[in-house]
Structures are given as C-alpha cells and as structure tokens.
mmCIF file of C-alpha atoms in Angstrom:
data_model
loop_
_atom_site.group_PDB
_atom_site.id
_atom_site.type_symbol
_atom_site.label_atom_id
_atom_site.label_comp_id
_atom_site.label_asym_id
_atom_site.label_seq_id
_atom_site.Cartn_x
_atom_site.Cartn_y
_atom_site.Cartn_z
ATOM 1 C CA MET M 1 35.113 -101.928 127.762
ATOM 2 C CA SER M 2 32.761 -99.845 125.754
ATOM 3 C CA GLY M 3 34.520 -100.521 122.486
ATOM 4 C CA LYS M 4 37.869 -99.660 123.799
ATOM 5 C CA GLN M 5 40.910 -101.877 122.758
ATOM 6 C CA VAL M 6 44.030 -102.096 124.968
ATOM 7 C CA SER M 7 47.114 -102.561 122.814
ATOM 8 C CA HIS M 8 50.102 -104.805 123.504
ATOM 9 C CA PRO M 9 50.767 -104.800 127.341
ATOM 10 C CA GLN M 10 54.498 -104.691 126.730
ATOM 11 C CA GLN M 11 54.082 -101.405 124.829
ATOM 12 C CA LEU M 12 52.275 -99.636 127.693
ATOM 13 C CA VAL M 13 55.176 -97.569 128.991
ATOM 14 C CA SER M 14 55.412 -95.398 132.063
ATOM 15 C CA SER M 15 52.596 -93.001 132.765
ATOM 16 C CA LYS M 16 55.276 -90.384 133.038
ATOM 17 C CA ARG M 17 55.082 -90.037 129.292
ATOM 18 C CA PRO M 18 52.708 -87.334 128.126
ATOM 19 C CA ARG M 19 49.367 -88.469 126.854
ATOM 20 C CA ALA M 20 48.108 -87.546 123.380
ATOM 21 C CA VAL M 21 44.924 -88.322 121.434
ATOM 22 C CA VAL M 22 45.509 -89.310 117.849
ATOM 23 C CA CYS M 23 42.751 -89.067 115.217
ATOM 24 C CA LEU M 24 43.046 -92.270 113.273
ATOM 25 C CA SER M 25 41.171 -92.478 110.017
ATOM 26 C CA GLY M 26 42.961 -95.725 108.857
ATOM 27 C CA GLY M 27 44.632 -93.804 106.068
ATOM 28 C CA MET M 28 48.275 -93.283 105.136
ATOM 29 C CA ASP M 29 48.596 -89.616 106.516
ATOM 30 C CA SER M 30 46.903 -90.453 109.831
ATOM 31 C CA ALA M 31 49.235 -93.534 110.226
ATOM 32 C CA VAL M 32 52.320 -91.412 109.746
ATOM 33 C CA CYS M 33 51.024 -88.812 112.107
ATOM 34 C CA ALA M 34 50.223 -91.567 114.532
ATOM 35 C CA ALA M 35 53.812 -92.845 114.301
ATOM 36 C CA LEU M 36 55.113 -89.329 115.169
ATOM 37 C CA ALA M 37 52.765 -89.131 118.053
ATOM 38 C CA ALA M 38 53.822 -92.614 119.409
ATOM 39 C CA ARG M 39 57.440 -91.578 119.511
ATOM 40 C CA GLU M 40 56.908 -89.025 122.170
ATOM 41 C CA SER M 41 53.621 -89.927 123.819
ATOM 42 C CA GLU M 42 51.431 -92.368 125.335
ATOM 43 C CA ALA M 43 49.049 -92.444 122.473
ATOM 44 C CA PHE M 44 45.328 -92.925 122.505
ATOM 45 C CA GLY M 45 43.737 -93.524 119.088
ATOM 46 C CA LEU M 46 40.266 -92.316 118.167
ATOM 47 C CA HIS M 47 38.487 -93.461 115.014
ATOM 48 C CA PHE M 48 35.030 -92.451 113.615
ATOM 49 C CA SER M 49 32.729 -94.522 111.524
ATOM 50 C CA TYR M 50 30.358 -92.221 110.081
ATOM 51 C CA GLY M 51 28.659 -93.986 107.328
ATOM 52 C CA GLN M 52 31.409 -93.701 104.748
ATOM 53 C CA ARG M 53 31.460 -96.183 101.956
ATOM 54 C CA THR M 54 34.615 -97.888 103.220
ATOM 55 C CA GLU M 55 33.650 -97.837 106.911
ATOM 56 C CA ARG M 56 34.482 -101.404 107.590
ATOM 57 C CA ARG M 57 37.919 -101.408 105.977
ATOM 58 C CA GLU M 58 38.883 -98.016 107.502
ATOM 59 C CA LEU M 59 37.949 -99.239 111.040
ATOM 60 C CA GLU M 60 39.970 -102.383 110.507
ATOM 61 C CA SER M 61 42.905 -100.365 109.221
ATOM 62 C CA ALA M 62 42.783 -97.921 112.011
ATOM 63 C CA ARG M 63 42.567 -100.663 114.677
ATOM 64 C CA ASN M 64 45.565 -102.522 113.075
ATOM 65 C CA VAL M 65 47.655 -99.339 113.019
ATOM 66 C CA ALA M 66 47.029 -98.591 116.570
ATOM 67 C CA LYS M 67 47.968 -102.114 117.514
ATOM 68 C CA SER M 68 51.091 -102.016 115.399
ATOM 69 C CA LEU M 69 52.243 -98.677 117.017
ATOM 70 C CA GLY M 70 51.490 -99.916 120.563
ATOM 71 C CA PHE M 71 48.792 -97.388 121.493
ATOM 72 C CA ALA M 72 47.486 -97.494 124.952
ATOM 73 C CA GLU M 73 43.846 -97.589 123.864
ATOM 74 C CA PHE M 74 41.790 -97.507 120.661
ATOM 75 C CA LEU M 75 38.333 -95.992 120.800
ATOM 76 C CA PRO M 76 36.047 -96.462 117.925
ATOM 77 C CA LEU M 77 33.076 -94.165 117.822
ATOM 78 C CA LYS M 78 30.095 -94.336 115.376
ATOM 79 C CA ILE M 79 27.904 -91.363 114.360
ATOM 80 C CA ASP M 80 25.042 -91.346 111.834
ATOM 81 C CA ILE M 81 24.868 -87.562 111.260
ATOM 82 C CA PHE M 82 26.701 -87.486 107.877
ATOM 83 C CA ARG M 83 24.713 -90.373 106.364
ATOM 84 C CA GLN M 84 21.503 -88.676 107.322
ATOM 85 C CA ILE M 85 22.523 -85.266 106.052
ATOM 86 C CA GLY M 86 23.958 -86.641 102.763
ATOM 87 C CA GLY M 87 25.457 -84.185 100.313
ATOM 88 C CA SER M 88 28.758 -86.193 99.995
ATOM 89 C CA ALA M 89 29.802 -89.059 97.720
ATOM 90 C CA LEU M 90 31.428 -90.724 100.667
ATOM 91 C CA THR M 91 28.238 -91.025 102.651
ATOM 92 C CA ASP M 92 25.395 -90.674 100.117
ATOM 93 C CA SER M 93 24.806 -93.677 97.889
ATOM 94 C CA SER M 94 23.010 -91.572 95.311
ATOM 95 C CA ILE M 95 26.190 -89.593 94.545
ATOM 96 C CA ASP M 96 28.777 -91.507 92.605
ATOM 97 C CA VAL M 97 32.476 -91.270 93.739
ATOM 98 C CA PRO M 98 34.146 -89.691 90.711
ATOM 99 C CA ALA M 99 37.432 -90.508 89.201
ATOM 100 C CA ALA M 100 40.298 -88.057 89.663
ATOM 101 C CA PRO M 101 40.004 -85.163 87.209
ATOM 102 C CA GLU M 102 42.211 -85.228 84.112
ATOM 103 C CA ALA M 103 41.539 -81.656 82.942
ATOM 104 C CA GLU M 104 42.713 -79.932 86.102
ATOM 105 C CA PRO M 105 44.974 -80.699 89.130
ATOM 106 C CA ILE M 106 43.371 -82.469 92.097
ATOM 107 C CA GLY M 107 42.356 -79.982 94.692
ATOM 108 C CA GLU M 108 41.632 -77.018 92.352
ATOM 109 C CA SER M 109 37.947 -77.050 93.429
ATOM 110 C CA ILE M 110 36.085 -78.729 96.376
ATOM 111 C CA PRO M 111 34.899 -82.258 95.148
ATOM 112 C CA VAL M 112 31.684 -84.097 95.795
ATOM 113 C CA THR M 113 33.679 -86.305 98.295
ATOM 114 C CA TYR M 114 33.842 -83.418 100.717
ATOM 115 C CA VAL M 115 31.938 -84.255 103.947
ATOM 116 C CA PRO M 116 30.588 -80.971 105.268
ATOM 117 C CA PHE M 117 32.559 -79.753 108.239
ATOM 118 C CA ARG M 118 33.501 -83.363 109.167
ATOM 119 C CA ASN M 119 36.752 -82.621 110.950
ATOM 120 C CA ALA M 120 35.055 -80.343 113.454
ATOM 121 C CA HIS M 121 33.055 -83.294 114.709
ATOM 122 C CA PHE M 122 36.313 -85.347 114.894
ATOM 123 C CA LEU M 123 38.308 -82.769 116.710
ATOM 124 C CA SER M 124 35.465 -82.015 119.172
ATOM 125 C CA ALA M 125 35.435 -85.672 120.296
ATOM 126 C CA ALA M 126 39.160 -85.873 120.427
ATOM 127 C CA VAL M 127 39.349 -82.686 122.628
ATOM 128 C CA SER M 128 36.682 -84.055 124.836
ATOM 129 C CA TRP M 129 38.559 -87.282 125.367
ATOM 130 C CA ALA M 130 41.807 -85.397 125.772
ATOM 131 C CA GLU M 131 40.334 -83.544 128.687
ATOM 132 C CA VAL M 132 39.237 -86.680 130.362
ATOM 133 C CA LEU M 133 42.600 -88.294 129.939
ATOM 134 C CA GLY M 134 44.636 -85.295 130.879
ATOM 135 C CA ALA M 135 46.157 -85.351 127.447
ATOM 136 C CA LYS M 136 47.580 -81.924 126.274
ATOM 137 C CA LYS M 137 48.019 -82.763 122.591
ATOM 138 C CA VAL M 138 45.664 -83.854 119.924
ATOM 139 C CA PHE M 139 47.225 -85.100 116.683
ATOM 140 C CA ILE M 140 45.419 -85.128 113.215
ATOM 141 C CA GLY M 141 46.955 -86.166 109.943
ATOM 142 C CA ALA M 142 45.535 -83.186 107.946
ATOM 143 C CA VAL M 143 47.348 -82.341 104.639
ATOM 144 C CA GLU M 144 46.831 -79.252 102.498
ATOM 145 C CA GLN M 145 49.497 -79.540 99.762
ATOM 146 C CA ASP M 146 48.610 -82.859 98.146
ATOM 147 C CA SER M 147 44.938 -83.153 99.058
ATOM 148 C CA SER M 148 41.478 -83.076 97.438
ATOM 149 C CA GLY M 149 40.903 -79.420 98.451
ATOM 150 C CA TYR M 150 38.775 -79.802 101.495
ATOM 151 C CA PRO M 151 38.362 -76.557 103.385
ATOM 152 C CA ASP M 152 38.774 -78.240 106.761
ATOM 153 C CA CYS M 153 42.282 -79.332 105.880
ATOM 154 C CA ARG M 154 43.762 -75.781 105.730
ATOM 155 C CA PRO M 155 46.003 -74.333 108.461
ATOM 156 C CA ALA M 156 43.671 -71.422 109.045
ATOM 157 C CA TYR M 157 40.900 -73.969 110.005
ATOM 158 C CA TYR M 158 43.162 -75.427 112.788
ATOM 159 C CA GLU M 159 44.242 -72.021 113.988
ATOM 160 C CA ALA M 160 40.588 -71.093 114.401
ATOM 161 C CA PHE M 161 39.844 -74.408 116.113
ATOM 162 C CA GLN M 162 42.746 -73.756 118.486
ATOM 163 C CA GLN M 163 41.100 -70.580 119.518
ATOM 164 C CA LEU M 164 37.902 -72.395 120.241
ATOM 165 C CA ILE M 165 39.767 -74.775 122.515
ATOM 166 C CA ARG M 166 41.251 -71.861 124.379
ATOM 167 C CA THR M 167 37.862 -70.399 125.088
ATOM 168 C CA GLY M 168 35.811 -73.518 125.531
ATOM 169 C CA THR M 169 37.790 -76.019 127.550
ATOM 170 C CA ARG M 170 38.433 -76.228 131.321
ATOM 171 C CA ASP M 171 42.251 -75.584 131.446
ATOM 172 C CA ALA M 172 42.569 -74.091 127.844
ATOM 173 C CA ASP M 173 45.903 -75.858 127.406
ATOM 174 C CA ILE M 174 45.193 -78.594 124.771
ATOM 175 C CA GLU M 175 47.074 -78.205 121.495
ATOM 176 C CA VAL M 176 45.959 -79.463 118.062
ATOM 177 C CA LEU M 177 48.964 -80.666 116.102
ATOM 178 C CA THR M 178 49.073 -81.021 112.331
ATOM 179 C CA PRO M 179 52.657 -82.102 111.650
ATOM 180 C CA LEU M 180 52.004 -83.118 108.002
ATOM 181 C CA ILE M 181 49.845 -80.285 106.804
ATOM 182 C CA HIS M 182 52.533 -78.615 104.594
ATOM 183 C CA MET M 183 54.090 -81.828 103.250
ATOM 184 C CA ARG M 184 53.667 -83.431 99.850
ATOM 185 C CA LYS M 185 52.359 -87.032 99.551
ATOM 186 C CA SER M 186 55.868 -88.262 98.560
ATOM 187 C CA GLU M 187 57.408 -86.554 101.526
ATOM 188 C CA ILE M 188 54.787 -88.352 103.743
ATOM 189 C CA VAL M 189 55.654 -91.723 102.322
ATOM 190 C CA LEU M 190 59.293 -91.283 102.869
ATOM 191 C CA LEU M 191 58.730 -89.985 106.437
ATOM 192 C CA GLY M 192 56.468 -93.026 106.959
ATOM 193 C CA LEU M 193 59.273 -95.395 106.029
ATOM 194 C CA GLU M 194 61.776 -93.504 108.198
ATOM 195 C CA LEU M 195 59.355 -93.882 111.158
ATOM 196 C CA SER M 196 58.517 -97.506 110.360
ATOM 197 C CA ALA M 197 54.940 -96.500 110.100
ATOM 198 C CA PRO M 198 52.688 -99.469 109.063
ATOM 199 C CA LEU M 199 51.792 -98.070 105.626
ATOM 200 C CA HIS M 200 50.807 -101.620 104.374
ATOM 201 C CA LEU M 201 47.988 -101.592 107.001
ATOM 202 C CA THR M 202 46.372 -98.360 105.752
ATOM 203 C CA TRP M 203 43.520 -97.688 103.492
ATOM 204 C CA SER M 204 42.884 -94.621 101.432
ATOM 205 C CA CYS M 205 40.351 -95.561 98.767
ATOM 206 C CA TYR M 206 36.998 -93.808 98.773
ATOM 207 C CA SER M 207 35.009 -96.625 97.259
ATOM 208 C CA GLY M 208 36.632 -100.057 97.556
ATOM 209 C CA GLU M 209 37.056 -102.245 100.698
ATOM 210 C CA GLU M 210 38.639 -105.416 99.274
ATOM 211 C CA GLU M 211 40.627 -103.659 96.493
ATOM 212 C CA ALA M 212 41.397 -99.951 96.081
ATOM 213 C CA CYS M 213 39.841 -98.585 93.043
ATOM 214 C CA GLY M 214 43.078 -96.845 91.866
ATOM 215 C CA VAL M 215 41.203 -93.909 90.278
ATOM 216 C CA CYS M 216 39.482 -91.743 92.918
ATOM 217 C CA ASP M 217 41.214 -88.664 94.114
ATOM 218 C CA SER M 218 42.513 -90.411 97.261
ATOM 219 C CA CYS M 219 43.968 -93.343 95.301
ATOM 220 C CA ALA M 220 45.365 -91.023 92.657
ATOM 221 C CA LEU M 221 47.165 -88.846 95.238
ATOM 222 C CA ARG M 222 48.464 -91.911 97.193
ATOM 223 C CA LEU M 223 49.814 -93.673 94.000
ATOM 224 C CA ARG M 224 51.434 -90.478 92.867
ATOM 225 C CA GLY M 225 53.156 -90.098 96.244
ATOM 226 C CA PHE M 226 54.476 -93.584 96.292
ATOM 227 C CA ALA M 227 55.653 -93.206 92.667
ATOM 228 C CA GLN M 228 57.424 -89.958 93.229
ATOM 229 C CA ALA M 229 59.016 -91.451 96.377
ATOM 230 C CA GLY M 230 60.223 -94.433 94.247
ATOM 231 C CA VAL M 231 58.484 -96.897 96.498
ATOM 232 C CA GLU M 232 55.825 -99.613 95.630
ATOM 233 C CA ASP M 233 52.522 -99.398 97.573
ATOM 234 C CA GLN M 234 51.722 -102.694 99.187
ATOM 235 C CA ILE M 235 47.968 -102.583 99.356
ATOM 236 C CA PRO M 236 45.790 -104.305 96.790
ATOM 237 C CA TYR M 237 44.581 -102.271 93.839
ATOM 238 C CA ARG M 238 41.985 -103.317 91.223
ATOM 239 C CA GLY M 239 43.946 -103.617 88.017
ATOM 240 C CA ARG M 240 47.358 -103.033 89.541
ATOM 241 C CA ARG M 241 48.880 -102.418 86.078
ATOM 242 C CA MET M 242 46.352 -99.673 85.331
ATOM 243 C CA ALA M 243 46.734 -98.089 88.743
ATOM 244 C CA GLY M 244 50.486 -97.992 88.359
ATOM 245 C CA ALA M 245 50.283 -96.246 84.967
ATOM 246 C CA PHE M 246 47.736 -93.848 86.469
ATOM 247 C CA SER M 247 50.177 -92.895 89.184
ATOM 248 C CA GLN M 248 52.690 -91.641 86.749
ATOM 249 C CA SER M 249 50.204 -89.306 84.973
ATOM 250 C CA VAL M 250 48.334 -87.505 87.746
#
C-alpha cells in the first residue's frame, strides 16, 4: 500500500462527503485542525519525516491521531532535504535546541529551530495529493499568535501560497485553510477539548521522544496554553514539577 494506512472501516463514510487533505505533524495544533477537518470532510492525513530530532515520536503521534479521528488514509512521506541542508536545530545535530528565552517573549525573533521554508514543501505535497484525490481543501494547523515566530506561519504566507495554487494547478480550485492561525494556545486547547481532539496522543517537544523536555519553545508554549486553559497536559514531561512551574512563568 506504499505506506498508506486505512483507518477504521466503520469510520469510512459515504464518498458524498467532500475530501480534504490534512497536514498532520503529530503536534497539538495539527490535531485540533484535523478534528475540525474530520467534522466536515472525508479526511486524508499527510505526515512528513524530514530528519527532525523527534521524527519517530512525531510519526507515531500523527498516525495515532489519524486513526483516532477515523481518517480515510494516512500517508507518511520521508524527505532528506532539510537534514542535508542543515541550518536548523531541529535537523542539524551540531546545533543545540535552546531553552525558551527568559529575557524576551517567545516569537520576538526567529529562533534556530526554524527549518528554512519547510511549510512550502509540506503544502506542495498536500496540494499534489489533493489534486489526485479530487480534494478541494488542504488543512494545516499553522498558528501565528502563540508561536515561535516562524515566517511560514504568517497569514500573508498562506495568502501568497493560495495565489500559487490558483496559477499552478489544473483546476485552480484547491483552498488552503488555516483555521487556528489567529488563536492563542489556550484557545486551541479549549477548542480541542470541545471537539474531543486526541490531545493526549500529540507530541510537541523539539528534542525528547520518550519524555518532553518541558523547556524548549514548543514545550513552553504548550504548557502555558494548558495552564491558561486550566487543564492538565496528559503527555509525559521530564521533571513534571519543574515543567508545571515553568508553564506559569512564560
């Protein structure tokens, strides 16, 4: 099946439902975005392994999220571009993943965890698969408000990519949807609970695969979101007491 995973047969509803491709990183934001997509579409999940430090855990999480939400298919793809290029702490072992900054808010500057132009590769593959499937929507859980400040998570980026789709696809009718892009992390947590999104299956840490580190940008933002929502995060953290204290301070 070329890596494709068919989800629960009982979940495969009538083909009259419109199809959608969902970019599934395995993280919290993508899982909530996926839950939104699954409400209205026959959803097809796309995941990229690109040499990131937590590649194995992210793939496991993305696969489990797709299964939990009853996706029609889950397609894992693997590329080696970013590992070979380097330049990011997520893909280059010579660059350490830093702790979240204490002197300035997260997202004030572009951190070393930025993977150069990564989302363009993800979206290109998603749009290609959407054309083959006859899907008219591509969902991606990009967030601008509570984020690490990556330039490919801004609304203007997706507006520009939409124009690329209009000029470079056969029918020019595929829409990229970013339903979470203006939301805070706490709002995403609460929406996930409302949608029964499987947040406990997700993984956000930049460096740990067995336990989340609790101190990288991604962990800090996630912990703060759960703390502000008044909900306990169910994934394992290294030094849970320390991580809980950190969530109140960032």
